[in-house]
Amino acid sequence: MRKTLRVLASRTLLTASLLFLATSPLQAAPAQAPANKATTTHPPGAAIASAHALATDAGMEMIRQGGNAFDAAVAVSAMLSVVEPISSGVGGGGFFLLHDAKSGKDVFVDARETAPESATPQAYLTPNGELDNDRATNGPWSAGIPGLPAALVHVSGKYGRLPLKTALAPAIRVAREGFAVYPRLERGYASRREVMERYRGTREVFLADGTPPKAGEVLRQPDLARTLELLGEKGFDGFYKGEVAKKLLAAVKEEGGRWRAEELSGYRVKEREPLHFKYRDWSITTAPPPSSGGVAIAQMLQMLSGWDLKSLDEAQRTHLIAESMRRAFRDRTIYLGDPDFVKMPLARLTSADYAAGQRAGIHPSKATPSDLLPGQPAPLEDDETTHFSILDAEGNRVSTTQTVNLLYGSGLVAPGTGVLLNDEMDDFALRPGTPNAFGVMGFEANAPAPGKRMLSSMTPSFIESKDELAILGAPGGSRIITEVLIGILAYDDGLTAQQVAAKPRIHHQWMPDVISAEPDALSPETVKALEAMGHKVNDGERTWGNLQTVSWDKRANTLEGGTDPRNPVGKADVLVK
Ligand code: GLY
């Protein structure tokens, strides 16, 4: 693929950038509009990549039954609820980025959890005004009103072809018959054991045989099977009203929390316009707020479009990528929240002019200390959540990231439902107004309010050029955003889907002011060069993330899936017609 650079900048800022470029060894290439006319109109079959083989297989089962990518997405989601409760589930929420091939339209289905009325900022403070971390991350107060069941009903009913019941059937079967526990579930349980075992409903599921789940053992969830059956039979009302809703309300009450029945029955998914922008030859479609991910990706890529990254050595390239991450994360903290509650300068943040201004402030060979970019540090997020990517033979696409937030969410299973509630409330800035000379407004944009959606980092995305289409996303808290950035840059470098999923990662999130690097991400010489520029580098951190991607090479008309090798139970599969 021919890869030329598109410089996006106003006259004034472009001049500033060019002055800078003239004094730097980094070169800008001439502007050129990307062309996106497909060389082949339809993929040769379907491709699915997800974090668990049973989920990928459930999606393919729908395709074989004549379903489309949207039916497959419902089947994959429901199966992940059963086999990956550590990451996502019907007690949580998520975002679905969809492309409907028939209409040619992209839509973002926002199934983020909402805050119950009881969740005032004061409710999360200890008597001496500190954040009550236990309340924020464990048990009923940490849980938002779940959004995923409503999304399954919505995606199936509006975009799918098969009955919801059919799409839920594989998950119901596995919930009832059981699946083999794998090491990540066992390790995650061990790290959350104290919380999990506080709650009667959780003990009933995870200590059914008297001992915590062990790799290789079979975990059965008959109550969850029944809940999914009710969802399949009654749709929205099967979860948000009636028997299941009553049990959810009772569980929250029994453990000292407060949800109202109307908060469940009033939950609605929202269809939003995705973010669209260009990077080099690629048209990028990604997540709008209440995700911060798409805005950050737009900012970073537009900053980076001022350089020909491929011509740079590893240290220079890493320096520029880290500097773009630093700046995007700073803005994330200051400005972003639920678009239905806060006004955000989105047009400015995602504009080429703004990116050009930020680019002009990046020194070619010196790190900018994060302290010099005023603002309030974002709390570190945890490393869970799940993502899957689907393309079908009609060209329908699904990129969806779903979560219960931290490992096993709140740890609270509502007795008799099998539903493990999320702890997404911790994604709000629960202690707005934390003293900081510059950063108060950042926390206000993401302060909790009744019905409000908490800011997320989930970044389901599509990238498309004339010759190639890729669907990608990842879990990993704030590292989601940089995983997706590195994934997009890897596709731009010409890597295959599997190489993109495997690519070693770096991360910078403004605060703490450090480049995190996976083993093998940076050579020792690069680490030295970055340190000489003033960067702190945590080289050789434990690996992170679980990127799942599929791609379609339109020239060769071939499909490929990429599943993250960091997660041995994931599976990418291709079914050619
Ligand atoms: N709970 C992770 C996220 O939404 O970013």
Coordinates of C-alpha atoms and ligand atoms in Angstrom, one line a residue:
M1 CA 0.0 0.0 0.0
R2 CA 1.3 3.5 -0.8
K3 CA 1.6 5.4 2.4
T4 CA 1.8 9.1 2.2
L5 CA 1.3 11.7 4.8
R6 CA -1.6 14.0 5.2
V7 CA -0.8 17.2 7.1
L8 CA -3.8 18.6 8.7
A9 CA -3.2 22.1 10.0
S10 CA -4.3 25.7 9.8
R11 CA -2.1 28.2 8.0
T12 CA -0.8 29.8 11.3
L13 CA -0.2 26.6 13.1
L14 CA 1.1 24.9 10.0
T15 CA 3.7 27.7 9.8
A16 CA 4.6 27.1 13.4
S17 CA 5.0 23.4 12.8
L18 CA 7.0 23.9 9.7
L19 CA 9.4 26.3 11.5
F20 CA 9.8 23.5 14.0
L21 CA 10.2 20.9 11.4
A22 CA 12.8 23.0 9.6
T23 CA 15.0 22.8 12.7
S24 CA 14.4 19.1 13.4
P25 CA 15.6 16.0 11.7
L26 CA 12.0 14.8 11.5
Q27 CA 10.4 15.4 8.1
A28 CA 6.8 16.1 7.1
A29 CA 5.6 14.6 3.8
P30 CA 3.4 16.4 1.3
A31 CA -0.4 16.4 1.9
Q32 CA -2.6 14.0 0.0
A33 CA -6.2 13.1 0.5
P34 CA -6.8 9.5 1.2
A35 CA -8.8 7.5 -1.3
N36 CA -11.2 4.9 0.1
K37 CA -12.9 3.4 -2.8
A38 CA -12.9 -0.4 -2.3
T39 CA -11.2 -2.6 -4.8
T40 CA -13.5 -5.5 -3.8
T41 CA -17.0 -4.9 -2.6
H42 CA -17.6 -7.9 -0.3
P43 CA -15.4 -9.9 2.0
P44 CA -15.0 -13.6 1.0
G45 CA -16.6 -14.8 4.3
A46 CA -16.7 -14.0 8.0
A47 CA -14.0 -13.4 10.6
I48 CA -14.3 -13.3 14.4
A49 CA -11.6 -12.7 17.0
S50 CA -12.5 -12.8 20.7
A51 CA -11.0 -13.4 24.1
H52 CA -12.4 -17.0 24.4
A53 CA -12.6 -19.8 21.9
L54 CA -16.1 -20.7 23.0
A55 CA -17.3 -17.2 22.3
T56 CA -15.7 -17.1 18.8
D57 CA -17.3 -20.5 18.1
A58 CA -20.7 -19.2 19.3
G59 CA -20.4 -16.3 16.8
M60 CA -19.5 -18.6 14.0
E61 CA -22.4 -20.9 14.9
M62 CA -24.7 -17.9 14.2
I63 CA -23.0 -17.2 10.8
R64 CA -23.5 -20.9 9.9
Q65 CA -27.2 -20.6 10.8
G66 CA -27.6 -17.7 8.4
G67 CA -27.1 -14.9 10.9
N68 CA -25.1 -11.8 10.3
A69 CA -22.3 -10.1 12.2
F70 CA -24.8 -8.5 14.6
D71 CA -26.4 -11.9 15.5
A72 CA -22.8 -13.2 16.0
A73 CA -22.0 -10.2 18.2
V74 CA -24.9 -11.0 20.5
A75 CA -23.9 -14.7 20.7
V76 CA -20.2 -13.8 21.4
S77 CA -21.2 -11.2 24.1
A78 CA -23.6 -13.6 25.9
M79 CA -20.9 -16.4 25.8
L80 CA -18.3 -14.1 27.2
S81 CA -20.7 -13.3 30.1
V82 CA -20.6 -17.0 30.9
V83 CA -17.0 -17.9 30.3
E84 CA -15.1 -14.6 31.0
P85 CA -17.0 -13.2 34.1
I86 CA -13.7 -11.7 35.2
S87 CA -13.9 -9.2 32.3
S88 CA -17.5 -8.6 31.1
G89 CA -21.1 -9.8 31.5
V90 CA -24.8 -9.0 31.6
G91 CA -24.1 -7.3 35.0
G92 CA -22.0 -4.7 33.1
G93 CA -22.0 -2.6 30.1
G94 CA -20.1 -1.8 26.9
F95 CA -19.9 0.0 23.5
F96 CA -20.8 -1.5 20.1
L97 CA -19.4 0.2 17.1
L98 CA -21.5 -1.2 14.1
H99 CA -21.3 -0.8 10.4
D100 CA -24.4 -1.7 8.5
A101 CA -23.3 -2.7 5.0
K102 CA -26.7 -2.2 3.5
S103 CA -27.2 1.4 4.5
G104 CA -23.4 2.1 4.6
K105 CA -23.9 3.7 8.0
D106 CA -21.8 3.5 11.1
V107 CA -23.5 3.7 14.5
F108 CA -22.2 3.6 18.1
V109 CA -24.5 1.8 20.5
D110 CA -23.7 3.2 24.0
A111 CA -24.6 0.6 26.6
R112 CA -22.6 2.1 29.3
E113 CA -23.9 1.7 32.9
T114 CA -25.7 4.6 34.5
A115 CA -25.4 6.0 38.0
P116 CA -28.2 5.4 40.4
E117 CA -29.7 8.3 42.3
S118 CA -28.1 7.2 45.5
A119 CA -24.6 7.6 44.1
T120 CA -23.9 11.1 45.2
P121 CA -20.2 12.1 45.6
Q122 CA -20.8 12.3 49.3
A123 CA -21.8 8.6 49.4
Y124 CA -18.2 7.7 48.5
L125 CA -16.4 9.7 51.1
T126 CA -15.1 8.4 54.5
P127 CA -16.0 10.5 57.6
N128 CA -12.8 12.4 57.2
G129 CA -13.4 13.2 53.6
E130 CA -11.2 10.7 51.9
L131 CA -12.4 8.5 49.0
D132 CA -13.9 5.3 50.3
N133 CA -12.0 2.9 48.0
D134 CA -13.9 -0.1 49.3
R135 CA -17.3 1.4 48.4
A136 CA -16.0 2.6 45.1
T137 CA -14.7 -0.7 43.9
N138 CA -16.5 -3.5 45.8
G139 CA -20.1 -4.5 46.4
P140 CA -23.4 -2.7 45.7
W141 CA -22.3 0.9 45.9
S142 CA -19.7 0.3 43.2
A143 CA -22.2 -0.9 40.7
G144 CA -23.9 1.1 38.0
I145 CA -27.2 0.1 36.4
P146 CA -26.2 -2.6 33.8
G147 CA -26.4 -1.8 30.1
L148 CA -25.3 -4.9 28.3
P149 CA -28.6 -6.9 28.4
A150 CA -30.4 -3.9 26.9
A151 CA -27.7 -3.7 24.2
L152 CA -28.1 -7.4 23.3
V153 CA -31.9 -6.9 22.9
H154 CA -31.3 -3.7 20.8
V155 CA -28.5 -5.0 18.6
S156 CA -30.4 -8.2 17.9
G157 CA -33.8 -6.6 17.3
K158 CA -32.7 -3.7 15.2
Y159 CA -29.7 -5.1 13.3
G160 CA -29.8 -8.9 13.6
R161 CA -31.6 -11.5 11.5
L162 CA -32.0 -14.4 13.9
P163 CA -34.3 -14.4 17.0
L164 CA -32.6 -13.2 20.2
K165 CA -33.3 -16.6 21.7
T166 CA -31.2 -18.3 19.0
A167 CA -28.3 -16.0 19.5
L168 CA -28.4 -16.6 23.3
A169 CA -28.7 -20.4 23.0
P170 CA -25.0 -21.3 22.9
A171 CA -24.4 -19.2 26.1
I172 CA -27.4 -20.7 27.8
R173 CA -26.1 -24.2 27.0
V174 CA -22.6 -23.5 28.3
A175 CA -23.9 -21.7 31.4
R176 CA -26.0 -24.8 32.2
E177 CA -23.5 -27.6 31.2
G178 CA -20.4 -25.7 32.4
F179 CA -17.0 -24.9 30.9
A180 CA -13.4 -25.5 32.0
V181 CA -12.0 -22.9 34.3
Y182 CA -8.6 -21.5 33.0
P183 CA -5.7 -20.1 34.9
R184 CA -6.6 -16.4 34.5
L185 CA -10.0 -17.0 36.1
E186 CA -8.3 -18.9 39.0
R187 CA -5.6 -16.2 39.5
G188 CA -8.2 -13.4 39.3
Y189 CA -10.4 -15.1 41.8
A190 CA -7.5 -15.5 44.2
S191 CA -6.8 -11.8 44.0
R192 CA -10.4 -10.8 44.6
R193 CA -11.3 -13.7 47.0
E194 CA -11.9 -11.7 50.1
V195 CA -14.4 -9.5 48.2
M196 CA -16.1 -12.4 46.3
E197 CA -16.6 -14.4 49.5
R198 CA -18.4 -11.5 51.3
Y199 CA -21.5 -12.1 49.3
R200 CA -24.0 -14.9 49.6
G201 CA -24.9 -14.9 45.8
T202 CA -21.2 -15.0 44.8
R203 CA -20.4 -17.9 47.1
E204 CA -23.4 -19.8 45.7
V205 CA -21.8 -19.6 42.2
F206 CA -18.0 -19.7 42.8
L207 CA -17.9 -21.8 45.9
A208 CA -20.7 -24.2 44.8
D209 CA -18.4 -27.2 45.6
G210 CA -17.0 -25.6 48.7
T211 CA -13.7 -24.5 47.1
P212 CA -12.6 -21.6 44.9
P213 CA -12.6 -22.3 41.1
K214 CA -9.4 -24.1 39.9
A215 CA -8.1 -24.4 36.4
G216 CA -9.5 -27.5 34.7
E217 CA -12.6 -27.7 36.9
V218 CA -16.0 -27.3 35.4
L219 CA -17.9 -24.1 36.4
R220 CA -21.7 -24.4 36.0
Q221 CA -24.0 -21.3 36.3
P222 CA -27.6 -22.6 36.1
D223 CA -29.0 -19.3 37.5
L224 CA -27.3 -17.3 34.8
A225 CA -28.6 -19.8 32.2
R226 CA -32.2 -19.0 33.5
T227 CA -31.5 -15.2 33.4
L228 CA -30.3 -15.5 29.8
E229 CA -33.4 -17.6 29.0
L230 CA -35.7 -14.9 30.4
L231 CA -33.9 -12.3 28.4
G232 CA -34.3 -14.4 25.2
E233 CA -38.0 -15.0 25.9
K234 CA -39.1 -11.6 27.2
G235 CA -36.5 -9.2 25.8
F236 CA -35.8 -6.1 27.8
D237 CA -38.5 -6.8 30.4
G238 CA -36.9 -10.2 31.0
F239 CA -34.0 -8.5 32.8
Y240 CA -35.0 -5.0 33.7
K241 CA -38.5 -5.8 35.0
G242 CA -40.1 -8.8 36.7
E243 CA -38.3 -11.7 38.4
V244 CA -34.7 -10.8 37.6
A245 CA -35.1 -7.1 38.3
K246 CA -36.7 -8.0 41.7
K247 CA -33.7 -10.2 42.6
L248 CA -31.2 -7.5 41.5
L249 CA -32.9 -4.9 43.6
A250 CA -33.1 -7.3 46.6
A251 CA -29.4 -8.1 46.4
V252 CA -28.3 -4.5 46.3
K253 CA -30.6 -3.8 49.3
E254 CA -29.4 -6.8 51.2
E255 CA -25.8 -5.7 50.9
G256 CA -26.6 -2.1 52.0
G257 CA -27.0 -0.3 48.6
R258 CA -29.9 1.6 47.1
W259 CA -31.3 1.1 43.6
R260 CA -34.8 2.0 42.5
A261 CA -37.0 -0.2 40.3
E262 CA -37.4 2.7 37.9
E263 CA -33.7 3.0 37.5
L264 CA -33.6 -0.5 36.0
S265 CA -36.8 -0.3 34.0
G266 CA -35.8 3.2 32.8
Y267 CA -32.4 2.1 31.5
R268 CA -31.9 2.8 27.7
V269 CA -29.1 2.3 25.3
K270 CA -28.2 5.4 23.2
E271 CA -27.3 5.4 19.6
R272 CA -24.6 8.0 19.0
E273 CA -22.7 9.2 16.0
P274 CA -19.2 7.7 16.0
L275 CA -16.1 9.9 15.6
H276 CA -14.6 9.9 12.1
F277 CA -11.2 11.3 11.0
K278 CA -8.4 10.6 8.6
Y279 CA -4.8 9.4 9.3
R280 CA -2.6 9.1 6.3
D281 CA -4.4 6.7 3.9
W282 CA -6.9 5.6 6.5
S283 CA -10.4 6.6 7.4
I284 CA -10.8 6.0 11.1
T285 CA -14.2 5.4 12.8
T286 CA -14.1 5.2 16.5
A287 CA -15.8 5.8 19.9
P288 CA -17.3 9.2 20.9
P289 CA -17.9 10.2 24.5
P290 CA -18.7 8.8 27.0
S291 CA -15.6 7.1 25.8
S292 CA -12.5 9.1 26.0
G293 CA -10.7 6.7 23.7
G294 CA -11.8 8.0 20.3
V295 CA -11.0 11.6 21.1
A296 CA -7.6 10.7 22.4
I297 CA -6.9 8.5 19.3
A298 CA -7.9 11.4 17.1
Q299 CA -5.7 13.8 19.0
M300 CA -2.7 11.4 19.0
L301 CA -2.9 10.4 15.4
Q302 CA -3.4 13.9 14.2
M303 CA -0.4 15.1 16.2
L304 CA 1.7 12.2 14.8
S305 CA 0.6 12.9 11.2
G306 CA 3.1 15.7 11.2
W307 CA 6.0 13.2 11.0
D308 CA 6.9 10.4 8.7
L309 CA 7.2 7.9 11.6
K310 CA 8.5 5.1 9.3
S311 CA 11.6 7.1 8.5
L312 CA 12.6 7.6 12.2
D313 CA 14.7 5.5 14.4
E314 CA 13.0 3.6 17.3
A315 CA 14.0 6.2 19.9
Q316 CA 12.7 9.2 18.0
R317 CA 9.5 7.4 17.0
T318 CA 8.9 6.3 20.6
H319 CA 9.6 9.8 21.9
L320 CA 7.0 11.3 19.6
I321 CA 4.4 8.7 20.3
A322 CA 4.9 9.1 24.0
E323 CA 4.6 12.9 23.7
S324 CA 1.4 12.6 21.8
M325 CA 0.0 10.2 24.4
R326 CA 1.0 12.6 27.2
R327 CA -0.9 15.4 25.7
A328 CA -4.0 13.4 24.8
F329 CA -4.3 11.9 28.3
R330 CA -4.0 15.3 29.9
D331 CA -7.0 16.6 27.9
R332 CA -8.9 13.4 28.6
T333 CA -8.8 14.2 32.3
I334 CA -9.7 17.8 32.0
Y335 CA -12.5 17.8 29.5
L336 CA -14.3 14.6 29.0
G337 CA -17.5 13.1 30.5
D338 CA -21.0 12.0 29.5
P339 CA -22.1 14.1 26.5
D340 CA -25.7 14.2 27.8
F341 CA -24.5 16.0 31.0
V342 CA -21.4 18.0 30.1
K343 CA -20.5 20.4 27.4
M344 CA -17.2 19.3 25.8
P345 CA -15.0 21.2 23.4
L346 CA -15.0 18.2 21.1
A347 CA -14.7 20.0 17.8
R348 CA -11.6 21.8 19.1
L349 CA -10.1 18.7 20.7
T350 CA -10.5 16.6 17.6
S351 CA -9.5 19.3 15.1
A352 CA -6.4 19.3 13.0
D353 CA -5.6 22.8 14.1
Y354 CA -5.5 21.9 17.7
A355 CA -3.4 18.9 17.0
A356 CA -1.0 21.1 15.0
G357 CA -0.7 23.4 18.0
Q358 CA 0.0 20.5 20.3
R359 CA 2.5 19.1 17.8
A360 CA 4.3 22.4 17.7
G361 CA 4.9 22.1 21.4
I362 CA 6.7 18.8 21.2
H363 CA 10.5 19.2 21.3
P364 CA 12.2 16.9 18.8
S365 CA 14.6 15.5 21.4
K366 CA 13.5 16.4 24.8
A367 CA 10.7 15.0 27.0
T368 CA 8.1 17.6 28.1
P369 CA 7.8 17.1 31.9
S370 CA 4.1 16.3 32.6
D371 CA 4.2 19.0 35.4
L372 CA 4.5 21.6 32.7
L373 CA 1.1 20.5 31.2
P374 CA -1.3 21.7 33.9
G375 CA -4.1 19.5 35.0
Q376 CA -5.3 16.9 37.4
P377 CA -3.8 13.4 37.3
A378 CA -6.2 10.7 36.3
P379 CA -6.5 7.7 38.6
L380 CA -5.0 4.5 37.2
E381 CA -7.5 2.1 35.9
D382 CA -7.4 -1.6 36.1
D383 CA -6.5 -4.1 33.4
E384 CA -9.7 -6.0 32.7
T385 CA -12.6 -5.7 30.2
T386 CA -12.9 -7.6 26.9
H387 CA -13.0 -6.8 23.2
F388 CA -14.1 -8.7 20.1
S389 CA -14.2 -7.9 16.4
I390 CA -16.4 -9.4 13.7
L391 CA -16.8 -9.0 9.9
D392 CA -19.3 -10.9 7.8
A393 CA -19.5 -11.7 4.1
E394 CA -22.0 -8.9 3.5
G395 CA -19.5 -6.4 4.9
N396 CA -21.3 -5.8 8.2
R397 CA -18.8 -5.0 11.0
V398 CA -18.8 -5.1 14.8
S399 CA -16.2 -3.7 17.0
T400 CA -17.2 -4.0 20.6
T401 CA -15.6 -3.5 24.0
Q402 CA -17.5 -4.6 27.1
T403 CA -16.7 -4.5 30.8
V404 CA -17.6 -5.1 34.4
N405 CA -14.6 -2.9 35.2
L406 CA -12.1 -4.4 37.7
L407 CA -11.5 -8.2 38.0
Y408 CA -15.0 -9.8 38.6
G409 CA -16.5 -6.3 38.8
S410 CA -18.0 -5.5 42.2
G411 CA -17.7 -9.2 43.3
L412 CA -21.4 -9.2 44.0
V413 CA -23.6 -11.8 42.3
A414 CA -27.3 -11.2 42.9
P415 CA -28.6 -14.4 44.5
G416 CA -30.7 -16.5 42.2
T417 CA -29.7 -14.6 39.0
G418 CA -26.1 -15.6 38.3
V419 CA -25.6 -11.9 37.4
L420 CA -22.2 -10.5 38.6
L421 CA -22.6 -6.8 39.0
N422 CA -20.1 -4.4 37.7
D423 CA -18.0 -1.9 39.7
E424 CA -18.1 0.8 37.0
M425 CA -18.9 3.6 39.5
D426 CA -15.2 3.7 40.1
D427 CA -14.8 5.1 36.5
F428 CA -16.4 8.3 37.7
A429 CA -14.3 10.9 39.4
L430 CA -16.0 10.1 42.7
R431 CA -14.2 12.8 44.6
P432 CA -14.6 15.9 42.5
G433 CA -12.8 19.0 43.7
T434 CA -9.7 17.2 44.9
P435 CA -7.4 20.1 45.6
N436 CA -5.2 20.9 42.7
A437 CA -4.3 24.4 41.4
F438 CA -5.3 23.6 37.8
G439 CA -7.5 20.5 37.7
V440 CA -10.8 21.0 39.4
M441 CA -12.9 21.3 36.2
G442 CA -11.6 17.9 34.9
F443 CA -13.1 16.0 37.7
E444 CA -16.4 17.9 37.4
A445 CA -16.9 16.8 33.9
N446 CA -16.8 13.2 35.1
A447 CA -18.5 13.6 38.5
P448 CA -21.3 11.2 39.2
A449 CA -25.0 12.4 38.8
P450 CA -28.2 10.4 38.6
G451 CA -28.6 8.7 35.2
K452 CA -25.1 9.9 34.1
R453 CA -22.7 7.5 32.3
M454 CA -19.1 7.3 33.6
L455 CA -16.2 8.2 31.4
S456 CA -14.6 5.2 29.7
S457 CA -11.4 4.4 27.9
M458 CA -13.0 1.7 25.7
T459 CA -12.1 2.3 22.1
P460 CA -13.7 0.0 19.6
S461 CA -12.6 1.1 16.1
F462 CA -12.6 0.5 12.4
I463 CA -9.8 1.6 10.1
E464 CA -10.2 1.5 6.4
S465 CA -8.1 2.4 3.3
K466 CA -8.6 1.7 -0.3
D467 CA -7.0 -1.7 0.0
E468 CA -7.6 -2.8 3.5
L469 CA -10.2 -2.8 6.4
A470 CA -9.4 -3.7 10.0
I471 CA -11.6 -3.9 13.0
L472 CA -9.8 -3.7 16.4
G473 CA -10.0 -2.9 20.1
A474 CA -8.7 -4.0 23.4
P475 CA -9.2 -4.2 27.2
G476 CA -6.8 -2.7 29.8
G477 CA -8.3 0.4 31.5
S478 CA -6.5 3.5 30.4
R479 CA -4.0 1.4 28.4
I480 CA -6.9 0.5 26.0
I481 CA -6.3 3.8 24.3
T482 CA -2.6 3.3 23.7
E483 CA -3.1 -0.4 22.7
V484 CA -5.5 0.8 20.0
L485 CA -3.1 3.5 18.9
I486 CA -0.2 1.0 18.6
G487 CA -2.5 -1.4 16.8
I488 CA -3.4 1.3 14.2
L489 CA 0.2 2.3 13.7
A490 CA 1.1 -1.4 13.3
Y491 CA -1.5 -1.8 10.6
D492 CA -0.1 1.3 9.0
D493 CA 3.3 -0.3 9.1
G494 CA 1.9 -3.2 7.0
L495 CA 1.7 -5.8 9.8
T496 CA -0.8 -8.6 9.5
A497 CA -3.7 -9.0 12.0
Q498 CA -1.9 -11.6 14.1
Q499 CA 1.3 -9.4 14.2
V500 CA -0.8 -6.4 15.2
A501 CA -2.3 -8.4 18.1
A502 CA 1.2 -9.6 19.2
K503 CA 3.1 -6.3 18.8
P504 CA 4.9 -5.3 22.1
R505 CA 3.4 -2.2 23.6
I506 CA 4.4 1.1 25.3
H507 CA 2.2 3.4 27.2
H508 CA 2.3 6.9 28.6
Q509 CA -0.7 8.5 30.3
W510 CA 0.6 12.0 31.3
M511 CA 0.5 11.1 35.1
P512 CA 2.5 9.3 36.2
D513 CA 5.2 10.8 34.0
V514 CA 6.7 7.6 32.8
I515 CA 6.8 5.5 29.6
S516 CA 5.7 1.9 30.5
A517 CA 7.2 -0.7 28.1
E518 CA 6.5 -4.4 27.7
P519 CA 9.5 -6.7 27.5
D520 CA 10.9 -6.5 24.0
A521 CA 9.0 -3.3 23.2
L522 CA 12.2 -1.2 23.2
S523 CA 15.9 -2.1 22.7
P524 CA 18.4 -1.2 25.5
E525 CA 19.8 1.5 23.1
T526 CA 16.4 3.0 22.7
V527 CA 15.8 3.0 26.5
K528 CA 19.1 4.8 26.9
A529 CA 18.3 7.4 24.2
L530 CA 14.9 8.1 25.7
E531 CA 16.4 8.6 29.1
A532 CA 18.9 11.0 27.6
M533 CA 15.9 13.0 26.2
G534 CA 14.5 13.2 29.8
H535 CA 12.0 10.4 29.8
K536 CA 11.6 8.0 32.7
V537 CA 11.2 4.5 31.2
N538 CA 9.8 1.5 33.1
D539 CA 11.3 -1.0 30.8
G540 CA 10.1 -4.7 30.9
E541 CA 6.9 -4.2 32.8
R542 CA 4.6 -7.2 32.9
T543 CA 2.7 -7.5 29.6
W544 CA -0.8 -6.1 29.4
G545 CA -3.9 -6.1 27.2
N546 CA -5.8 -8.5 25.0
L547 CA -6.2 -7.0 21.6
Q548 CA -8.6 -8.8 19.2
T549 CA -8.7 -7.8 15.6
V550 CA -9.8 -9.0 12.1
S551 CA -8.7 -7.6 8.8
W552 CA -9.7 -7.9 5.2
D553 CA -7.2 -7.4 2.4
K554 CA -9.3 -6.1 -0.4
R555 CA -6.6 -6.6 -3.1
A556 CA -6.1 -10.3 -2.4
N557 CA -9.7 -10.6 -1.0
T558 CA -8.5 -12.5 2.0
L559 CA -9.5 -12.4 5.7
E560 CA -7.3 -12.7 8.7
G561 CA -8.0 -12.7 12.4
G562 CA -5.5 -11.7 15.1
T563 CA -5.9 -12.8 18.7
D564 CA -3.6 -11.6 21.4
P565 CA -1.0 -14.2 22.3
R566 CA -0.9 -12.8 25.8
N567 CA -4.2 -14.5 26.3
P568 CA -4.0 -18.3 25.5
V569 CA -7.7 -18.9 25.5
G570 CA -8.6 -16.4 22.8
K571 CA -9.4 -17.4 19.3
A572 CA -9.5 -15.8 15.8
D573 CA -11.3 -17.7 13.2
V574 CA -12.2 -17.2 9.5
L575 CA -15.0 -18.9 7.6
V576 CA -14.8 -18.5 3.9
K577 CA -18.0 -19.0 2.0
Ligands
GLY1 N1 -13.9 0.2 32.9 C1 -13.0 0.4 31.9 C2 -13.4 1.5 31.0 O1 -14.6 1.6 30.7 O2 -12.6 2.2 30.5

